[in-house]
CSV table of C-alpha atoms in Angstrom, one decimal:
chain,number,residue,atom,x,y,z
A,1,GLY,CA,-0.2,-0.3,0.0
A,2,ALA,CA,1.1,3.6,-0.5
A,3,ALA,CA,-0.1,5.0,3.0
A,4,TYR,CA,-0.3,2.9,6.2
A,5,LEU,CA,-1.2,5.1,9.2
A,6,MET,CA,-1.5,3.4,12.7
A,7,GLY,CA,-1.7,4.1,16.5
A,8,GLY,CA,-3.5,7.7,16.1
A,9,LEU,CA,-1.4,9.1,12.9
A,10,ARG,CA,-2.9,11.6,11.1
A,11,ALA,CA,-2.1,12.9,7.6
A,12,GLU,CA,-3.5,14.6,4.7
A,13,PHE,CA,-2.9,14.3,1.0
A,14,TYR,CA,-3.4,16.7,-1.6
A,15,ASP,CA,-3.7,16.1,-6.2
A,16,THR,CA,-1.5,12.9,-5.6
A,17,THR,CA,-2.3,9.8,-8.0
A,18,PHE,CA,-2.1,6.8,-6.3
A,19,LYS,CA,-1.1,4.3,-8.9
A,20,ARG,CA,-0.4,0.3,-8.9
A,21,THR,CA,-0.6,-0.2,-5.4
A,22,SER,CA,-1.0,-3.5,-3.6
A,23,VAL,CA,-1.0,-5.4,-0.8
A,24,ALA,CA,0.0,-9.3,-0.5
A,25,ASN,CA,-1.5,-11.4,2.6
A,26,GLY,CA,-3.2,-7.9,3.7
A,27,ASN,CA,-6.0,-4.9,3.8
A,28,GLY,CA,-6.1,-2.0,1.8
A,29,GLY,CA,-4.1,-1.9,-1.6
A,30,ALA,CA,-3.8,1.7,-1.4
A,31,VAL,CA,-4.2,3.1,1.9
A,32,THR,CA,-4.4,1.5,5.4
A,33,ILE,CA,-5.6,3.3,8.5
A,34,ALA,CA,-6.1,1.4,12.2
A,35,SER,CA,-6.3,2.6,15.1
A,36,ASP,CA,-6.3,1.0,18.8
A,37,PHE,CA,-9.3,-0.4,19.9
A,38,ASP,CA,-8.7,1.3,23.6
A,39,LYS,CA,-8.7,4.5,21.5
A,40,MET,CA,-12.4,5.3,20.8
A,41,ASN,CA,-12.0,8.9,21.3
A,42,VAL,CA,-12.4,10.3,17.7
A,43,THR,CA,-9.2,13.0,18.6
A,44,ASP,CA,-6.9,9.6,19.4
A,45,ARG,CA,-8.1,8.0,16.0
A,46,SER,CA,-5.9,7.4,13.5
A,47,ALA,CA,-6.9,9.5,9.8
A,48,ALA,CA,-6.1,10.6,6.6
A,49,GLU,CA,-7.4,13.3,4.3
A,50,PHE,CA,-7.5,12.7,0.6
A,51,THR,CA,-8.6,16.1,-1.8
A,52,ARG,CA,-8.1,15.8,-5.4
A,53,CYS,CA,-6.6,12.6,-5.3
A,54,THR,CA,-6.6,9.6,-7.8
A,55,PHE,CA,-6.5,6.1,-6.8
A,56,GLU,CA,-6.1,3.6,-9.9
A,57,ASP,CA,-4.7,-0.4,-10.7
A,58,PHE,CA,-5.1,-1.2,-6.7
A,59,GLU,CA,-5.4,-4.9,-5.2
A,60,ALA,CA,-5.3,-6.3,-1.5
A,61,ASP,CA,-5.8,-9.9,-0.9
A,62,PHE,CA,-8.1,-9.5,1.9
A,63,TYR,CA,-10.5,-6.5,2.7
A,64,GLY,CA,-10.2,-2.9,0.8
A,65,GLN,CA,-9.2,-3.1,-2.4
A,66,ALA,CA,-8.4,0.6,-2.5
A,67,ALA,CA,-8.6,1.2,1.3
A,68,PHE,CA,-9.0,-0.1,4.7
A,69,SER,CA,-9.8,1.6,7.7
A,70,SER,CA,-10.3,0.3,11.2
A,71,ILE,CA,-12.1,2.3,13.6
A,72,SER,CA,-10.5,5.2,12.2
A,73,GLN,CA,-11.8,8.2,9.9
A,74,LEU,CA,-11.0,8.3,6.3
A,75,ARG,CA,-11.8,11.3,4.5
A,76,LEU,CA,-12.0,11.5,0.9
A,77,PHE,CA,-12.9,15.1,-0.9
A,78,ASP,CA,-13.1,15.4,-4.4
A,79,SER,CA,-11.2,12.4,-5.5
A,80,HIS,CA,-11.5,9.8,-8.0
A,81,ILE,CA,-11.2,5.6,-7.4
A,82,ALA,CA,-10.8,4.2,-11.0
A,83,ALA,CA,-11.7,1.0,-12.0
A,84,ASP,CA,-9.6,-1.0,-14.5
A,85,PRO,CA,-10.4,-0.4,-18.3
A,86,GLY,CA,-13.8,-2.7,-18.8
A,87,MET,CA,-14.5,-3.2,-15.3
A,88,VAL,CA,-16.4,-1.6,-12.8
A,89,LEU,CA,-15.6,-1.2,-9.0
A,90,GLU,CA,-17.2,-4.1,-6.4
A,91,ALA,CA,-18.3,-4.3,-3.0
A,92,GLY,CA,-15.4,-4.5,-1.0
A,93,THR,CA,-13.3,-1.5,-2.8
A,94,ILE,CA,-13.8,0.8,0.2
A,95,PHE,CA,-14.0,-1.3,3.5
A,96,ASP,CA,-14.9,0.4,6.9
A,97,PHE,CA,-14.8,-1.7,10.1
A,98,GLY,CA,-16.1,0.6,13.4
A,99,THR,CA,-16.6,3.8,11.5
A,100,ALA,CA,-18.0,5.2,8.4
A,101,SER,CA,-15.6,6.8,5.6
A,102,ASP,CA,-16.4,10.6,4.9
A,103,CYS,CA,-16.7,11.3,1.1
A,104,GLN,CA,-18.0,14.2,-0.4
A,105,SER,CA,-17.1,15.8,-4.0
A,106,GLY,CA,-15.4,19.2,-4.1
A,107,CYS,CA,-18.6,21.3,-5.2
A,108,GLY,CA,-19.5,23.9,-3.6
A,109,SER,CA,-23.4,25.3,-1.6
A,110,GLY,CA,-26.0,25.1,-4.7
A,111,MET,CA,-23.9,22.4,-6.8
A,112,TYR,CA,-23.1,18.7,-6.8
A,113,GLY,CA,-20.8,16.5,-7.9
A,114,THR,CA,-20.6,13.9,-10.6
A,115,CYS,CA,-20.0,10.7,-8.4
A,116,GLU,CA,-20.8,6.9,-8.1
A,117,PRO,CA,-21.2,5.0,-4.8
A,118,ILE,CA,-18.5,2.7,-3.8
A,119,ASP,CA,-19.4,0.7,-0.4
A,120,SER,CA,-20.0,3.7,2.1
A,121,CYS,CA,-18.0,6.0,0.1
A,122,PHE,CA,-18.2,7.6,-3.2
A,123,SER,CA,-15.8,8.1,-6.3
A,124,CYS,CA,-16.3,11.9,-8.1
A,125,ASP,CA,-14.6,12.8,-10.9
A,126,ILE,CA,-12.5,15.6,-9.9
A,127,GLY,CA,-13.6,19.4,-10.6
A,128,GLU,CA,-17.1,18.2,-12.2
A,129,CYS,CA,-19.9,19.8,-10.9
A,130,SER,CA,-23.3,20.8,-11.6
A,131,SER,CA,-26.2,23.3,-10.4
A,132,CYS,CA,-28.8,22.3,-8.4
A,133,PRO,CA,-32.1,22.8,-10.5
A,134,ILE,CA,-34.3,25.3,-10.0
A,135,GLY,CA,-36.8,25.1,-7.2
A,136,THR,CA,-33.9,23.1,-5.2
A,137,TYR,CA,-31.6,24.6,-2.5
A,138,ARG,CA,-28.0,23.1,-1.3
A,139,SER,CA,-26.2,25.2,1.8
A,140,ASP,CA,-23.7,23.0,2.3
A,141,SER,CA,-20.7,22.0,-0.1
A,142,GLY,CA,-19.7,18.3,-0.6
A,143,ALA,CA,-22.7,17.1,-2.4
A,144,VAL,CA,-22.3,14.1,-4.3
A,145,SER,CA,-26.0,13.7,-6.4
A,146,GLU,CA,-28.6,15.6,-7.5
A,147,ASP,CA,-30.7,14.1,-4.4
A,148,GLN,CA,-28.8,16.5,-2.1
A,149,CYS,CA,-30.3,19.2,-3.7
A,150,LEU,CA,-33.2,19.7,-1.3
A,151,PRO,CA,-36.7,21.1,-2.5
A,152,CYS,CA,-37.2,24.8,-1.0
A,153,PRO,CA,-39.4,24.4,1.8
A,154,ILE,CA,-43.0,25.9,2.0
A,155,GLY,CA,-43.2,29.6,1.3
A,156,THR,CA,-39.9,29.7,-0.3
A,157,PHE,CA,-38.4,29.2,-3.9
A,158,SER,CA,-35.1,29.4,-6.1
A,159,GLY,CA,-35.9,30.8,-9.5
A,160,ALA,CA,-32.4,29.9,-11.0
A,161,GLU,CA,-30.1,27.4,-10.8
A,162,GLY,CA,-27.4,26.7,-7.9
A,163,ALA,CA,-29.1,28.1,-5.6
A,164,ALA,CA,-27.3,28.2,-1.8
A,165,GLN,CA,-30.6,28.8,0.0
A,166,CYS,CA,-34.0,29.6,-1.1
A,167,SER,CA,-35.9,32.9,-0.9
A,168,THR,CA,-39.2,34.1,1.1
A,169,CYS,CA,-41.8,35.2,-1.0
A,170,PRO,CA,-43.1,39.0,-0.2
A,171,ILE,CA,-46.5,40.0,1.0
A,172,GLY,CA,-48.7,40.1,-2.1
A,173,SER,CA,-47.2,37.2,-4.1
A,174,PHE,CA,-47.1,33.3,-3.8
A,175,VAL,CA,-44.7,30.6,-4.7
A,176,THR,CA,-45.4,28.2,-7.3
A,177,LEU,CA,-44.3,26.1,-10.4
A,178,LEU,CA,-42.9,27.2,-13.7
A,179,ALA,CA,-45.3,25.1,-15.5
A,180,ASN,CA,-48.5,26.4,-13.2
A,181,ASP,CA,-51.3,28.6,-14.4
A,182,ALA,CA,-50.5,32.1,-12.4
A,183,GLU,CA,-54.2,33.1,-13.1
A,184,ASP,CA,-55.8,30.8,-10.3
A,185,GLY,CA,-53.3,31.7,-7.2
A,186,LEU,CA,-52.7,28.4,-6.4
A,187,GLY,CA,-49.5,27.6,-5.7
A,188,THR,CA,-47.0,24.9,-4.8
A,189,ASN,CA,-46.0,23.5,-1.2
A,190,LEU,CA,-42.5,22.4,-2.1
A,191,GLY,CA,-39.8,23.3,-4.4
A,192,GLY,CA,-40.9,26.5,-5.4
A,193,GLU,CA,-39.5,27.7,-8.4
A,194,ALA,CA,-41.4,31.2,-8.9
A,195,CYS,CA,-42.7,33.9,-6.9
A,196,ILE,CA,-45.6,35.6,-9.0
A,197,ALA,CA,-47.7,38.4,-7.7
A,198,CYS,CA,-51.2,37.4,-6.9
A,199,PRO,CA,-53.7,38.0,-9.9
A,200,ALA,CA,-56.2,40.8,-9.4
A,201,GLY,CA,-59.1,39.8,-7.4
A,202,ARG,CA,-57.3,37.8,-5.3
A,203,GLU,CA,-54.5,38.4,-2.4
A,204,SER,CA,-51.7,37.1,0.2
A,205,ILE,CA,-51.4,38.6,3.1
A,206,LYS,CA,-48.3,37.7,4.6
A,207,GLU,CA,-44.8,36.4,3.3
A,208,GLY,CA,-44.6,32.8,2.0
A,209,SER,CA,-47.7,32.3,0.6
A,210,VAL,CA,-48.7,29.3,-1.3
A,211,LEU,CA,-51.8,30.9,-2.6
A,212,CYS,CA,-54.0,33.9,-3.2
A,213,HIS,CA,-57.0,33.8,-1.7
A,214,SER,CA,-60.2,35.5,-3.3
A,215,CYS,CA,-61.1,38.7,-2.6
A,216,THR,CA,-64.9,38.5,-0.5
A,217,ALA,CA,-67.5,40.4,-2.4
A,218,GLY,CA,-67.4,44.2,-1.9
A,219,THR,CA,-63.8,44.2,-2.1
A,220,SER,CA,-61.5,43.9,-4.8
A,221,SER,CA,-57.8,44.1,-5.8
A,222,SER,CA,-55.3,44.9,-8.6
A,223,GLU,CA,-52.6,42.7,-9.3
A,224,GLY,CA,-50.0,42.4,-6.3
A,225,GLN,CA,-52.5,44.4,-4.1
A,226,PRO,CA,-54.2,43.9,-1.2
A,227,CYS,CA,-58.1,43.6,-1.1
A,228,ILE,CA,-60.0,46.9,-0.5
A,229,SER,CA,-63.5,47.6,0.2
A,230,CYS,CA,-65.4,49.2,-2.7
A,231,SER,CA,-65.9,53.0,-2.3
A,232,THR,CA,-69.6,54.3,-2.1
A,233,GLY,CA,-71.3,54.7,-5.1
A,234,THR,CA,-69.5,51.4,-6.4
A,235,TYR,CA,-69.6,47.6,-5.7
A,236,ALA,CA,-68.6,43.9,-6.3
A,237,GLN,CA,-71.1,41.6,-6.2
A,238,ALA,CA,-68.7,38.4,-6.4
A,239,SER,CA,-65.9,37.3,-4.7
A,240,GLY,CA,-62.7,37.5,-6.5
A,241,SER,CA,-63.6,40.6,-8.3
A,242,ALA,CA,-60.7,42.3,-10.2
A,243,GLN,CA,-62.3,45.6,-10.1
A,244,CYS,CA,-65.4,47.5,-8.3
A,245,TYR,CA,-68.2,48.7,-10.6
A,246,GLY,CA,-70.4,52.0,-10.8
A,247,CYS,CA,-73.8,51.9,-10.1
A,248,SER,CA,-75.8,52.8,-13.0
A,249,SER,CA,-78.0,55.5,-13.2
A,250,GLY,CA,-81.2,55.3,-11.1
A,251,LYS,CA,-79.5,53.4,-8.3
A,252,HIS,CA,-76.8,53.9,-5.7
A,253,ALA,CA,-74.4,52.4,-3.2
A,254,ALA,CA,-74.4,54.7,0.3
A,255,THR,CA,-72.1,52.4,2.1
A,256,ALA,CA,-68.2,51.2,1.4
A,257,GLY,CA,-67.9,47.7,0.5
A,258,SER,CA,-71.4,47.1,-1.1
A,259,VAL,CA,-72.1,44.2,-2.9
A,260,GLY,CA,-74.9,45.8,-4.6
A,261,CYS,CA,-76.9,49.3,-5.8
A,262,VAL,CA,-80.3,50.1,-4.5
A,263,THR,CA,-82.5,51.9,-6.9
A,264,CYS,CA,-83.6,55.4,-6.1
A,265,ASP,CA,-87.3,55.7,-4.7
A,266,ALA,CA,-89.8,57.7,-6.9
A,267,GLY,CA,-89.0,60.9,-6.1
A,268,THR,CA,-85.8,61.1,-6.2
A,269,PHE,CA,-83.1,60.5,-9.0
A,270,SER,CA,-79.2,59.3,-9.3
A,271,THR,CA,-76.7,59.7,-12.4
A,272,ASP,CA,-73.8,57.2,-12.9
A,273,GLY,CA,-71.7,56.2,-10.0
A,274,ALA,CA,-73.9,57.9,-7.4
A,275,SER,CA,-73.3,57.5,-3.3
A,276,SER,CA,-77.0,59.0,-2.7
A,277,CYS,CA,-80.4,59.8,-4.6
A,278,THR,CA,-81.3,63.8,-5.0
A,279,SER,CA,-84.8,64.6,-4.4
A,280,CYS,CA,-86.6,66.1,-7.3
A,281,THR,CA,-87.3,69.8,-7.0
A,282,ALA,CA,-90.6,71.3,-6.8
A,283,GLY,CA,-92.3,71.3,-10.1
A,284,THR,CA,-90.9,67.9,-11.1
A,285,GLU,CA,-91.8,64.3,-10.4
A,286,SER,CA,-89.8,60.9,-11.3
A,287,SER,CA,-90.3,56.9,-10.7
A,288,GLY,CA,-88.2,54.6,-8.7
A,289,GLY,CA,-84.8,53.8,-10.5
A,290,ALA,CA,-85.0,57.6,-12.5
A,291,SER,CA,-81.8,59.0,-13.8
A,292,SER,CA,-83.5,62.7,-14.0
A,293,CYS,CA,-87.0,64.2,-12.6
A,294,ALA,CA,-89.3,65.4,-15.3
A,295,ALA,CA,-91.2,69.0,-15.3
A,296,CYS,CA,-94.6,68.5,-14.4
A,297,GLY,CA,-97.0,70.0,-17.5
A,298,GLU,CA,-98.4,73.3,-17.4
A,299,GLY,CA,-100.8,74.0,-14.4
A,300,TRP,CA,-99.8,70.6,-13.1
A,301,VAL,CA,-97.8,70.4,-9.8
A,302,SER,CA,-96.3,67.2,-7.9
A,303,ASN,CA,-97.1,65.7,-4.5
A,304,ALA,CA,-95.0,66.6,-1.2
A,305,GLU,CA,-92.7,63.2,-2.3
A,306,ARG,CA,-92.4,64.7,-6.0
A,307,SER,CA,-93.3,61.0,-7.1
A,308,LEU,CA,-96.3,62.0,-9.0
A,309,CYS,CA,-97.9,65.5,-10.9
A,310,SER,CA,-101.5,66.2,-10.6
A,311,PRO,CA,-103.7,69.0,-12.0
A,312,CYS,CA,-104.9,72.2,-10.2
A,313,ASP,CA,-108.6,72.2,-9.6
A,314,PRO,CA,-110.7,74.5,-11.6
A,315,GLY,CA,-110.5,77.9,-10.2
A,316,THR,CA,-107.1,77.6,-9.4
A,317,GLU,CA,-103.6,77.4,-11.4
A,318,ALA,CA,-100.1,76.3,-10.5
A,319,ASP,CA,-97.6,78.7,-8.6
A,320,GLY,CA,-94.3,77.2,-8.5
A,321,ASP,CA,-95.0,73.6,-6.4
A,322,GLU,CA,-98.4,74.6,-5.1
A,323,CYS,CA,-102.3,75.8,-6.4
A,324,VAL,CA,-103.2,79.2,-5.9
A,325,GLU,CA,-107.1,80.5,-6.4
A,326,CYS,CA,-107.6,82.6,-9.2
A,327,GLU,CA,-107.9,86.3,-8.0
A,328,PRO,CA,-110.8,88.5,-8.5
A,329,GLY,CA,-111.4,89.4,-12.0
A,330,GLU,CA,-109.9,86.0,-13.0
A,331,PHE,CA,-111.4,82.5,-13.8
A,332,ASN,CA,-110.7,79.1,-14.3
A,333,PRO,CA,-113.2,76.5,-15.8
A,334,GLU,CA,-110.9,73.4,-16.7
A,335,ALA,CA,-108.7,71.2,-14.0
A,336,GLY,CA,-105.0,71.9,-14.9
A,337,GLN,CA,-105.5,75.1,-17.0
A,338,SER,CA,-104.1,79.1,-16.1
A,339,CYS,CA,-106.6,81.7,-14.5
A,340,ARG,CA,-107.3,83.9,-17.2
A,341,ALA,CA,-108.8,87.7,-17.2
A,342,CYS,CA,-112.4,88.5,-17.7
A,343,GLU,CA,-113.4,90.0,-20.9
A,344,VAL,CA,-114.2,93.7,-21.3
A,345,GLY,CA,-118.0,93.9,-19.9
A,346,THR,CA,-117.7,90.7,-17.4
A,347,THR,CA,-116.5,90.2,-14.0
A,348,SER,CA,-115.9,88.0,-11.3
A,349,SER,CA,-116.3,89.7,-7.8
A,350,ASP,CA,-114.7,86.3,-6.2
A,351,SER,CA,-111.5,84.3,-6.0
A,352,ARG,CA,-111.3,80.6,-7.4
A,353,SER,CA,-113.9,81.7,-9.7
A,354,LEU,CA,-114.8,79.1,-12.5
A,355,SER,CA,-116.1,81.5,-14.9
A,356,CYS,CA,-117.1,85.6,-15.4
A,357,SER,CA,-120.6,87.2,-15.4
A,358,PRO,CA,-121.8,90.3,-17.7
A,359,CYS,CA,-122.2,93.4,-16.3
A,360,PRO,CA,-126.1,94.3,-16.2
A,361,TYR,CA,-128.0,96.3,-19.0
A,362,SER,CA,-126.0,99.6,-19.9
A,363,TYR,CA,-122.9,98.6,-17.8
A,364,THR,CA,-119.5,97.4,-18.9
A,365,THR,CA,-116.1,97.4,-17.4
A,366,THR,CA,-113.1,99.7,-18.6
A,367,ARG,CA,-109.9,97.1,-18.8
A,368,GLU,CA,-109.8,93.0,-18.7
A,369,GLY,CA,-109.6,91.5,-15.6
A,370,SER,CA,-111.8,93.6,-13.7
A,371,SER,CA,-113.9,92.2,-10.6
A,372,GLU,CA,-116.8,95.0,-11.2
A,373,CYS,CA,-118.6,96.6,-14.0
A,374,ASP,CA,-117.2,100.2,-13.4
A,375,GLY,CA,-118.3,102.1,-16.8
A,376,CYS,CA,-121.2,102.7,-19.1
A,377,ILE,CA,-121.9,101.8,-22.7
A,378,GLU,CA,-121.6,104.2,-25.5
A,379,GLY,CA,-125.1,106.5,-25.2
A,380,TYR,CA,-125.3,106.3,-21.4
A,381,TYR,CA,-123.8,107.7,-18.5
A,382,ARG,CA,-123.8,107.1,-14.8
A,383,ASP,CA,-126.3,108.6,-12.5
A,384,PRO,CA,-124.5,109.0,-9.5
A,385,THR,CA,-127.8,109.2,-7.6
A,386,VAL,CA,-128.9,106.0,-8.4
A,387,ALA,CA,-127.4,102.7,-6.8
A,388,ASP,CA,-125.4,100.5,-9.4
A,389,GLU,CA,-127.2,97.1,-10.6
A,390,THR,CA,-124.3,95.0,-10.0
């Protein structure tokens, strides 16, 4: 053998090729390490460490064709144990008794070596390293296979190959696989490959989320943002809404977080996006769900609720939003019409008159709209000593 260590001896070997080594009637074709049975403390044991070393063409008659370790510590880092051309390494190439060899690649964190298992050890292609796949990580060095790249824990991801650690997905996002449909907001528990903003209508309110929850009815969200209540005048009827919708004319939403709009009562109206309904003014009316109020017709007035216009009675006329009596000298025989002045020669002495009365024989009026006969017709004169016949 090339290296023989006993009695607590320790040695380190770097960049060395052990070739054509053999042991007749013994153990360990290239390396033999042994410790006394009473030296059970690790610090008292023999130890050998090989870094970037190659073992070729070795043979032993008994145990450990390449290396034999008895109650000792054999360490191989980024080292290669070569089989003979056309042959494969057989069981017993590395023989451990009482302890297990420590064999690692020379790859750093986020990487793994090109290695093959040999007994309790590994033979690695020196300097050959591959990156851990997306969605996995490796914080320690020395990995000998891709299996030692661990899937990212729940709520974390690695979006590139060769990750030494996984990143936590921030608030407003969720962990998912690249192949997943991001629109549903459903991610993955392990092996996260990407951290994606929650789609509109969904939210995540803590770091490390693996799914986005739908906004409740009455709320909405834009991409990557928390759900917020719809403002007054708007609504979101269903859960998972990407936006709040304005109430249409004739309706309103008085409170924030509304799930629907309320129809305006008769006598009121609203325009698009209203938070309240506006009362109709005097002389106008509206039915329920109106976008505007309609003016009452001439001679008509609205009721107190402004829900209905009706005509003024005969003998009255509309003045704003009330019916007023026709004054003396005026008349109105029909509902919903205006008061008119009595013609010359006729009078109405009372208010609320439906018609005008003609003056007595030989009497007349001097103007329209008279409440009494105050003149004589042509050819007659007024005798002050005679009472008027009115």
